[in-house]
Coordinates of N, CA and C and ligand atoms in Angstrom, one line a residue:
X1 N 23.4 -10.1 14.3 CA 22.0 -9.8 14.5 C 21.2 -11.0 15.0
X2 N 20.6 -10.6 16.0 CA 19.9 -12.1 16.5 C 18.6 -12.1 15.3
X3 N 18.6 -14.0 15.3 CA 17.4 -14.2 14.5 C 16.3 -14.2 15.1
X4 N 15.1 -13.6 14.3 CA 13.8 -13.5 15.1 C 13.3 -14.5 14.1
X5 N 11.9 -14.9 14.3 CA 10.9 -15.2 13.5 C 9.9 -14.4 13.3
X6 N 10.7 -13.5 12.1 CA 10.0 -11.9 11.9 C 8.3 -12.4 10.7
X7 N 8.7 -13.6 10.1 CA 7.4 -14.7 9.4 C 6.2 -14.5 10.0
X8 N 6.6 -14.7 11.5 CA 5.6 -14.8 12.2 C 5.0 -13.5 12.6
X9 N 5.3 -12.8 13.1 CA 5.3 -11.2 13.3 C 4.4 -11.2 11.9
X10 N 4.8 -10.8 10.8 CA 4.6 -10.6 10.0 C 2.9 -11.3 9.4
X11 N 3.1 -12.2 9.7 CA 2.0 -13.7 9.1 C 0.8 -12.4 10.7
X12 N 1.2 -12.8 11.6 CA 0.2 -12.0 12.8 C -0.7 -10.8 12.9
X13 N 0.3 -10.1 11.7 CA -0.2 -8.4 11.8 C -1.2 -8.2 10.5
X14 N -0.7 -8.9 9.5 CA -1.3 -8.7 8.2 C -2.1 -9.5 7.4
X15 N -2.8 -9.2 6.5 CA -4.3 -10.3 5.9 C -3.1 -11.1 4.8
X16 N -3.7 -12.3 5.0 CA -2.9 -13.4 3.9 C -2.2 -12.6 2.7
X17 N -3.1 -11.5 2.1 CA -2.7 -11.2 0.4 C -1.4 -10.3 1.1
X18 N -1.3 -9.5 1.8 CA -0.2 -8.8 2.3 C 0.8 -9.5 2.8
X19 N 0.5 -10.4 3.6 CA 1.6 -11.3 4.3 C 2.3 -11.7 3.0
X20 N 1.5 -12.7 2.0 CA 2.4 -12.6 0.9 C 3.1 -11.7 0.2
X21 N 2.6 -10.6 0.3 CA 3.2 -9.9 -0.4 C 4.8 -9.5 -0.1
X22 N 4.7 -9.6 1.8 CA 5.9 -9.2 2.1 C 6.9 -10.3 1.8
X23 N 6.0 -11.6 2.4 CA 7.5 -12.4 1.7 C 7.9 -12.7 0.2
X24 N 7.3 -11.6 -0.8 CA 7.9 -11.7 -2.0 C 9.0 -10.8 -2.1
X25 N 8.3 -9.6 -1.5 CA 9.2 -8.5 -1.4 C 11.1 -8.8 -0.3
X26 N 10.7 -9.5 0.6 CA 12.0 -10.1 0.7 C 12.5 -10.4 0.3
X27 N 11.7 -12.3 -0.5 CA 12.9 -12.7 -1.3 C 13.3 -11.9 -2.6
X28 N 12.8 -10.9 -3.3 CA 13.2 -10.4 -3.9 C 13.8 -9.1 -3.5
X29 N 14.3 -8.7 -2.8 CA 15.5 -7.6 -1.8 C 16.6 -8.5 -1.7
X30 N 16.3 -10.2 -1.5 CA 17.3 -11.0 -1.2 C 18.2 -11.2 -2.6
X31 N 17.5 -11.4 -3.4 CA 17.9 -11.8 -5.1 C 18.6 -10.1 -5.7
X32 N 17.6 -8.9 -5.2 CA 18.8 -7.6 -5.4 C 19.9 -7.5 -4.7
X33 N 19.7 -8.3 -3.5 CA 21.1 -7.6 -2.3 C 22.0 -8.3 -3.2
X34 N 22.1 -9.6 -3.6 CA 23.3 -10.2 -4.0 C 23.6 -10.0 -5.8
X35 N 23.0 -9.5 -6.4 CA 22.9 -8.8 -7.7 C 23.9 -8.0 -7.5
X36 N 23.4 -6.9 -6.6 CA 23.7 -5.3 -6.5 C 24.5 -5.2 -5.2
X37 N 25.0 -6.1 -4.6 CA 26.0 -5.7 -3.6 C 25.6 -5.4 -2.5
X38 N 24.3 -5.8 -1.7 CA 23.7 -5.3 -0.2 C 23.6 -6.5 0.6
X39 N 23.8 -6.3 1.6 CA 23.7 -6.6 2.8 C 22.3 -7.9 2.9
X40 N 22.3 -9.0 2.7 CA 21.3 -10.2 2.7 C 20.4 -10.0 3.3
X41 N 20.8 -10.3 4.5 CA 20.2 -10.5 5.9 C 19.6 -9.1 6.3
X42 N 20.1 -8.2 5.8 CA 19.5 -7.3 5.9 C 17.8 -6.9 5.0
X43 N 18.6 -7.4 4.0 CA 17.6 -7.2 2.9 C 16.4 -7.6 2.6
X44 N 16.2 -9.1 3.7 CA 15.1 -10.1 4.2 C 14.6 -9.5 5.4
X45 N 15.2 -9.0 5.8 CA 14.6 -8.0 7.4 C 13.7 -6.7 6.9
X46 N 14.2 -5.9 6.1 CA 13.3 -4.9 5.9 C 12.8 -5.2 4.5
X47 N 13.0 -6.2 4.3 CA 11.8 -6.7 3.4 C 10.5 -7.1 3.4
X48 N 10.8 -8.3 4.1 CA 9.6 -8.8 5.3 C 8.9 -7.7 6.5
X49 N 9.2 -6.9 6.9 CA 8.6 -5.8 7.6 C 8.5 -4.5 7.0
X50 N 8.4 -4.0 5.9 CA 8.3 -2.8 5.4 C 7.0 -2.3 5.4
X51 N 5.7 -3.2 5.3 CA 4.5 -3.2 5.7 C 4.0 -3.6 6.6
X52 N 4.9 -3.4 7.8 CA 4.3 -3.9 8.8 C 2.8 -3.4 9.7
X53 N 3.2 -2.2 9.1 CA 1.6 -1.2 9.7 C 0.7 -0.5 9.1
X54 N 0.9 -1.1 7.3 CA -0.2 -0.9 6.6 C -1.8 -0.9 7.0
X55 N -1.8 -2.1 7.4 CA -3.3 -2.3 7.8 C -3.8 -2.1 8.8
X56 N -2.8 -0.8 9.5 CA -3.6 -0.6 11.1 C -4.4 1.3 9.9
X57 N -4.6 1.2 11.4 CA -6.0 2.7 10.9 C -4.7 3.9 11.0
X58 N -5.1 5.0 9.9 CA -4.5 6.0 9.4 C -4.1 6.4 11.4
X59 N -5.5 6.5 12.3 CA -4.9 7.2 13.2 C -3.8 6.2 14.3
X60 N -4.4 5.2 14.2 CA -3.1 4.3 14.9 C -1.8 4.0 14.0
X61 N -1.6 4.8 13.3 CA -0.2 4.9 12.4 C 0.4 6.0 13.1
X62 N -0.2 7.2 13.2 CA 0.0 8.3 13.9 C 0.3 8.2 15.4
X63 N -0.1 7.3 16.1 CA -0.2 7.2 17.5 C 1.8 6.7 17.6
X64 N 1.4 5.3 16.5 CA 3.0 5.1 16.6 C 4.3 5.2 16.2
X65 N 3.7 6.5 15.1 CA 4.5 7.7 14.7 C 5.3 8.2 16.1
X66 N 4.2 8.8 16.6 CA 3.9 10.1 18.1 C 5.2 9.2 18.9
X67 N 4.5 8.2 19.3 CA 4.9 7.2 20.2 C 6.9 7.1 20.3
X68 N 7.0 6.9 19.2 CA 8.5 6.3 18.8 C 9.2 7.8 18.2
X69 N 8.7 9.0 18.5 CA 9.4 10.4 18.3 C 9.8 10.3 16.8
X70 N 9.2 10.0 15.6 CA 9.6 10.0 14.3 C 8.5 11.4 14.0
X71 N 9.8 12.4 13.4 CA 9.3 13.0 12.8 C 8.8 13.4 11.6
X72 N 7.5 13.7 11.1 CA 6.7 14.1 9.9 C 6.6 15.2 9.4
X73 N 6.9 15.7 8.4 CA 6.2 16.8 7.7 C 5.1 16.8 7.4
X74 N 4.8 18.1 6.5 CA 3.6 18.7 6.4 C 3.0 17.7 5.3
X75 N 3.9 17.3 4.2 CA 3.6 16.7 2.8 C 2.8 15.5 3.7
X76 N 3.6 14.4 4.6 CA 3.2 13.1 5.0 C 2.2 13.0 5.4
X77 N 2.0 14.0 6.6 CA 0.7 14.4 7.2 C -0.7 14.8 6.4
X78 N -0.4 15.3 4.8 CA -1.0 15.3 4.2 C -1.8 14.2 2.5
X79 N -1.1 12.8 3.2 CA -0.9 11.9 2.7 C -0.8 10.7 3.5
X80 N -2.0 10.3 4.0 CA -2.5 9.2 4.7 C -1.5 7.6 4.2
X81 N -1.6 7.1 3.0 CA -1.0 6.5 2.1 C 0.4 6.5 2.6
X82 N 1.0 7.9 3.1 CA 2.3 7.7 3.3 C 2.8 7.5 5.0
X83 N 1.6 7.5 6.2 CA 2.2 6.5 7.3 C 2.6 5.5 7.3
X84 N 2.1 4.6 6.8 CA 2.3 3.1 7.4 C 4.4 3.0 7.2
X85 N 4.3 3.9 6.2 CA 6.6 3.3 6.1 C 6.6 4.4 7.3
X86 N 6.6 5.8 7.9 CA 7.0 6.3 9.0 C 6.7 5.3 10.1
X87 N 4.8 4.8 10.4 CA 4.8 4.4 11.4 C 5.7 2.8 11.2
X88 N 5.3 2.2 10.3 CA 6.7 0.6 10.4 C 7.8 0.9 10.8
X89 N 8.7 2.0 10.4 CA 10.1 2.5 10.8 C 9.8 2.5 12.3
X90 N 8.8 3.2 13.1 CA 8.3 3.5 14.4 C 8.5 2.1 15.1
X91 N 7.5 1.7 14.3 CA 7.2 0.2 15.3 C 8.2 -1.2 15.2
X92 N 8.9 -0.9 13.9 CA 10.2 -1.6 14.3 C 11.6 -1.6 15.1
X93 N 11.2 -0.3 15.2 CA 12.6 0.4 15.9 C 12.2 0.0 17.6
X94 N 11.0 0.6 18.1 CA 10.5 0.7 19.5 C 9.9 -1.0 20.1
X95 N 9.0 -1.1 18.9 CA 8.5 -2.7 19.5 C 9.3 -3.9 19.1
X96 N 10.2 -3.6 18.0 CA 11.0 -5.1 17.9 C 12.6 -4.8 18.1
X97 N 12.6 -3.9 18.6 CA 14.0 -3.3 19.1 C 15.2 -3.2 18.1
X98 N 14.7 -3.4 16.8 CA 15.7 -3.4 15.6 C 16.4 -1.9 15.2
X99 N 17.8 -1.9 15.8 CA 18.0 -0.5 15.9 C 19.3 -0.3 14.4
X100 N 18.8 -1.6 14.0 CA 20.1 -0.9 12.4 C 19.6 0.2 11.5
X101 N 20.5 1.3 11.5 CA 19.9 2.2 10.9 C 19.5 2.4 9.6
X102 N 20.2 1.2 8.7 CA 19.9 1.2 7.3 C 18.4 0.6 6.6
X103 N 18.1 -0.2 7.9 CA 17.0 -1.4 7.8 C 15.6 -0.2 8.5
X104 N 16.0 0.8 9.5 CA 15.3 1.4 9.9 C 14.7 2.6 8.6
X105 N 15.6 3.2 7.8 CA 16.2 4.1 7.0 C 14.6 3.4 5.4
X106 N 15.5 2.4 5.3 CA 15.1 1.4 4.2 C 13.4 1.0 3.7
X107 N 12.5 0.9 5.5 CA 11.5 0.7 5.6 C 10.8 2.8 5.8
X108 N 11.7 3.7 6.4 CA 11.1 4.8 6.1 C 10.7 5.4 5.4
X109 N 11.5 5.2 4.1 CA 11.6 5.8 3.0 C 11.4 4.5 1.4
X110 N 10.4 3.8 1.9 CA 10.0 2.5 1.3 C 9.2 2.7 -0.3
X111 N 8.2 4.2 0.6 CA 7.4 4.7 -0.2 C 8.0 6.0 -0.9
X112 N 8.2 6.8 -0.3 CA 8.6 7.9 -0.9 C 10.2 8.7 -1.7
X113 N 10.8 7.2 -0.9 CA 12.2 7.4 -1.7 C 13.3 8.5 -1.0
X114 N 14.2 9.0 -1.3 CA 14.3 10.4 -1.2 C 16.1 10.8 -1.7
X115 N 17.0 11.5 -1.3 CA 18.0 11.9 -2.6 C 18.9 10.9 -1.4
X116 N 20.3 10.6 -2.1 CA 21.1 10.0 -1.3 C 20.8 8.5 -0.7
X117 N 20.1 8.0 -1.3 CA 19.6 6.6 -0.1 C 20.7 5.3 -0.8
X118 N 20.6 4.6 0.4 CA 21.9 3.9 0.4 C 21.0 2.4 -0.5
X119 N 22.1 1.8 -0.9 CA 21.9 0.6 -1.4 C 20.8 -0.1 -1.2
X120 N 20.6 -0.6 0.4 CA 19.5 -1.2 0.4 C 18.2 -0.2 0.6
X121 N 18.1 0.7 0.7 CA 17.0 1.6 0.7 C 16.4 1.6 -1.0
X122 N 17.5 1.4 -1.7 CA 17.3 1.5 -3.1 C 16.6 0.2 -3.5
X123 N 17.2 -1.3 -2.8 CA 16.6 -2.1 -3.3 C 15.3 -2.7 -2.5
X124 N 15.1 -2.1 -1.5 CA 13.3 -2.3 -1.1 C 12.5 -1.9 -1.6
X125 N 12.9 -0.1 -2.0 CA 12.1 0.2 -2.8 C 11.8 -0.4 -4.0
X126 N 12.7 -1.1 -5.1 CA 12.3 -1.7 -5.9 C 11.8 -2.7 -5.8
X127 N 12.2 -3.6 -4.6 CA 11.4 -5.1 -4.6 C 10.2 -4.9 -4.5
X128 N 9.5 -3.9 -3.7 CA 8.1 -3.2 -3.4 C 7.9 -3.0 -5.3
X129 N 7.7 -2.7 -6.1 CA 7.7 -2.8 -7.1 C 7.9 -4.0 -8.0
X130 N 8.5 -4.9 -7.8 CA 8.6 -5.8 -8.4 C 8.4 -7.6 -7.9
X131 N 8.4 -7.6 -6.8 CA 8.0 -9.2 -6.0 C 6.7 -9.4 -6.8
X132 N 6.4 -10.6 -6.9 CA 6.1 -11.6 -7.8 C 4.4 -11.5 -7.7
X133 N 4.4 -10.7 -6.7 CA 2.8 -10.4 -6.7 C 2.4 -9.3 -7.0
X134 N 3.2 -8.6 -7.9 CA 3.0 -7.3 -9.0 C 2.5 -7.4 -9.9
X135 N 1.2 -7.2 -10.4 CA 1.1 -6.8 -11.6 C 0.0 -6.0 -12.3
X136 N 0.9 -4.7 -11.8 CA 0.4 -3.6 -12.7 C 0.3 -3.4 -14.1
X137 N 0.2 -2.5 -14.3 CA 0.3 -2.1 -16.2 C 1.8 -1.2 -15.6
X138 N 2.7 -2.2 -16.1 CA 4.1 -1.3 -16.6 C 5.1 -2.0 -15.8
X139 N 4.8 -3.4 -15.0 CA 5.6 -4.2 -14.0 C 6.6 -4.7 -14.7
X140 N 6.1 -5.4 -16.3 CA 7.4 -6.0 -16.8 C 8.5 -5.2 -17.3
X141 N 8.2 -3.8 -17.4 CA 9.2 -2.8 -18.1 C 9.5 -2.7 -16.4
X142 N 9.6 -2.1 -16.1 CA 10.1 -2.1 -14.3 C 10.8 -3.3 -14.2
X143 N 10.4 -4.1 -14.3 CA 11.3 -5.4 -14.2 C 12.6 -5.6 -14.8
X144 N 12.4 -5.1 -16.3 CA 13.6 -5.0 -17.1 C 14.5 -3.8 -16.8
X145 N 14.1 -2.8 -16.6 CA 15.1 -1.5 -16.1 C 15.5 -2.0 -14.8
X146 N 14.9 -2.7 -13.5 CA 15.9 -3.4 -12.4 C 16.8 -4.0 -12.7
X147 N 17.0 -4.7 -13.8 CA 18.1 -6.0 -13.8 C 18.9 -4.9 -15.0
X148 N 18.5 -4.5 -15.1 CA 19.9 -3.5 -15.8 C 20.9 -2.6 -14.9
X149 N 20.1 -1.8 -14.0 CA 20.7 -1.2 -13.2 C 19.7 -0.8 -11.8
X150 N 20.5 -0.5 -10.8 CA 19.6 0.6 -9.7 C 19.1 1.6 -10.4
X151 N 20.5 2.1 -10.8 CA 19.8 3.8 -11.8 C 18.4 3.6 -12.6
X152 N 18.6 2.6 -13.6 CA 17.2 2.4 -14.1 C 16.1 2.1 -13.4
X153 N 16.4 1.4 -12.8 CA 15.3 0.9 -12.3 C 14.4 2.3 -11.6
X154 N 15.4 2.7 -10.6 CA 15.2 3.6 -9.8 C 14.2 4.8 -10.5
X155 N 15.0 5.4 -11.5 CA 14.5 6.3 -12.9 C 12.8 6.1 -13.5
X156 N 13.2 4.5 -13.5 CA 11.5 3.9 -13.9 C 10.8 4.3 -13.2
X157 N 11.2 3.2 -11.5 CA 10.2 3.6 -10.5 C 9.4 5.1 -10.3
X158 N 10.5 5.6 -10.0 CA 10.1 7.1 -10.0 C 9.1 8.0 -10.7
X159 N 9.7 7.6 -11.9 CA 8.5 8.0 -12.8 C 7.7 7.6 -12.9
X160 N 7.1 6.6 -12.8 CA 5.9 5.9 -12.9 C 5.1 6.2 -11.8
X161 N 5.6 6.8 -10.3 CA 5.0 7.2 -9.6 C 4.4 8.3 -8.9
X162 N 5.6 9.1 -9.9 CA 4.6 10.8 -10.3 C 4.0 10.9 -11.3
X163 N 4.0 10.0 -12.3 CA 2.9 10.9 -13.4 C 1.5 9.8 -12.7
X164 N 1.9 8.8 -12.1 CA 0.3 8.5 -11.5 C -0.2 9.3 -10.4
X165 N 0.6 9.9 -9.4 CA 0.6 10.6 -8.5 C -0.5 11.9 -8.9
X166 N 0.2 12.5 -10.0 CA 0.3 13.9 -10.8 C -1.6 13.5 -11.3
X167 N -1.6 12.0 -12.3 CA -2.6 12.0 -12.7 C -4.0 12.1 -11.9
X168 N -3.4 11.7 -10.4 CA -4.9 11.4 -9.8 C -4.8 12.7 -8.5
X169 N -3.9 13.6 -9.1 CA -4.3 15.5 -8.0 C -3.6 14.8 -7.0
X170 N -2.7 14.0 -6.9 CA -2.2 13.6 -5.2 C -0.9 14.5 -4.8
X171 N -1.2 14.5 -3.7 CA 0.4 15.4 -3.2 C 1.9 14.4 -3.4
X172 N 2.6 14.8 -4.2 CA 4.1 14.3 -4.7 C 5.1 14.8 -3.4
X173 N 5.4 14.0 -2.7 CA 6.3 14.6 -1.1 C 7.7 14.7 -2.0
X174 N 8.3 15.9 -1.4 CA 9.5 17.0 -2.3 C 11.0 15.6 -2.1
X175 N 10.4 14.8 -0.8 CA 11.5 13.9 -1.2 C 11.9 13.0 -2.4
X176 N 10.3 12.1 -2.9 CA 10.4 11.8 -3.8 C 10.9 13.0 -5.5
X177 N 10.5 13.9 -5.4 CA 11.2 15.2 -6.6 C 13.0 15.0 -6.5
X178 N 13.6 14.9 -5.1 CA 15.0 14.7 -5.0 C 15.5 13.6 -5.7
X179 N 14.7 12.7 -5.0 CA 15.5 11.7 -5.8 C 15.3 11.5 -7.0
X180 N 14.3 11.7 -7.8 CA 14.0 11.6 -9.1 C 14.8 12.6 -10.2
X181 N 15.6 13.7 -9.6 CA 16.6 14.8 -10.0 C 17.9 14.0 -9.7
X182 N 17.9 13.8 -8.5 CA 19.1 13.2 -8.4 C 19.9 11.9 -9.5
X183 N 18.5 11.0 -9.6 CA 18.8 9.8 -10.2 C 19.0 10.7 -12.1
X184 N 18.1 11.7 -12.5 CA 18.4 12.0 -13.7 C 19.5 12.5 -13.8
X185 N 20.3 13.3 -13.1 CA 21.7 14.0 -13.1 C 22.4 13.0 -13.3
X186 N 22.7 11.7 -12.5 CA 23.4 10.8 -12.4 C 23.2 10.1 -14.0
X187 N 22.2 9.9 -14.2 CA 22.3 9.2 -15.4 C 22.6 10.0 -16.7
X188 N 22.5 11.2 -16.5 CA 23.4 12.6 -17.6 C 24.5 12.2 -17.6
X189 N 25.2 12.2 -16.2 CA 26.8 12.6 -15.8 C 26.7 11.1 -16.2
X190 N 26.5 10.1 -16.4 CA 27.3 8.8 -16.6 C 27.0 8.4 -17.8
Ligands
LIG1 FE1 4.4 0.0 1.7
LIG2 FE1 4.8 -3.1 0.1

């Protein structure tokens, strides 16, 4: 993989509190990959860009949705909140020519999760949850269910983000319900 200075990209597009954010969220994808068995270099790439198009406008999210042929459902489209990981996946794929499908995959599904996702899709999502500029009400239990397992962690995440979802009338996209089934089966059967 050729090296970019994706820092800079990154540092260019977004307000200092985000910029940080992303590079916590890498190095902490980088401290999961090698915990949990993923791909490094990978893990710093769609870490550092998973927000890449947060802070453009709901409709220029859509433009480079349109633009890059990624398709949405009805749930996404009905959840503003949930472009910026379609359109990032968009604008990494088209404008920085990053065509690995796991890193593409990883940043799609950043936010909403969904059944089957591979290792590092699992651990962006959690670094998104847990980099060092987290702190919600419920970050340090999140924190402790990561270093126990994906499963937990995963199980946490999830839940924590449909009963807030649920609490404030917001639409729950049926991907995230999969994986949140998925991850409970698995933790039955094991
Ligand atoms: Fe995000
Ligand atoms: Fe994020």
């Amino acid at each position: 993989m050729k090296t970019v200075n994706y820092d800079a990209i990154i540092k260019s597009r977004l307000s200092e509190k985000r910029y940080i954010h992303s590079l916590n969220v890498a190095k902490e994808a980088v401290r999961l990959a090698k915990k949990y068995g993923a791909d490094e270099e990978k893990a710093y790439i769609a870490g550092i860009l998973h927000d890449i198009c947060k802070e453009d406008s709901p409709e220029t999210q859509l433009q480079i949705i349109e633009k890059y042929g990624i398709t949405v459902d009805e749930f996404t489209l009905q959840s503003t909140k949930l472009y910026h990981a379609k359109a990032g996946a968009a604008y990494v794929l088209g404008e920085l020519g990053i065509e690995d499908e796991d890193i593409i995959n990883a940043i799609l599904y950043h936010t909403t999760a969904r059944k089957n996702m591979s290792i590092l899709e699992t651990i962006i999502y959690l670094a998104d949850y847990i980099g060092e500029d987290r702190n919600y009400n419920g970050v340090d239990e999140m924190r402790t269910e990561t270093e126990k397992s994906v499963l937990d962690g995963m199980i946490y995440a999830l839940k924590f983000t449909m009963q807030d979802l649920a609490g404030r009338e917001l639409v729950i996209h049926p991907d995230t319900f999969d994986a949140y089934n998925q991850y409970i089966l698995e933790k039955r059967g094991s």
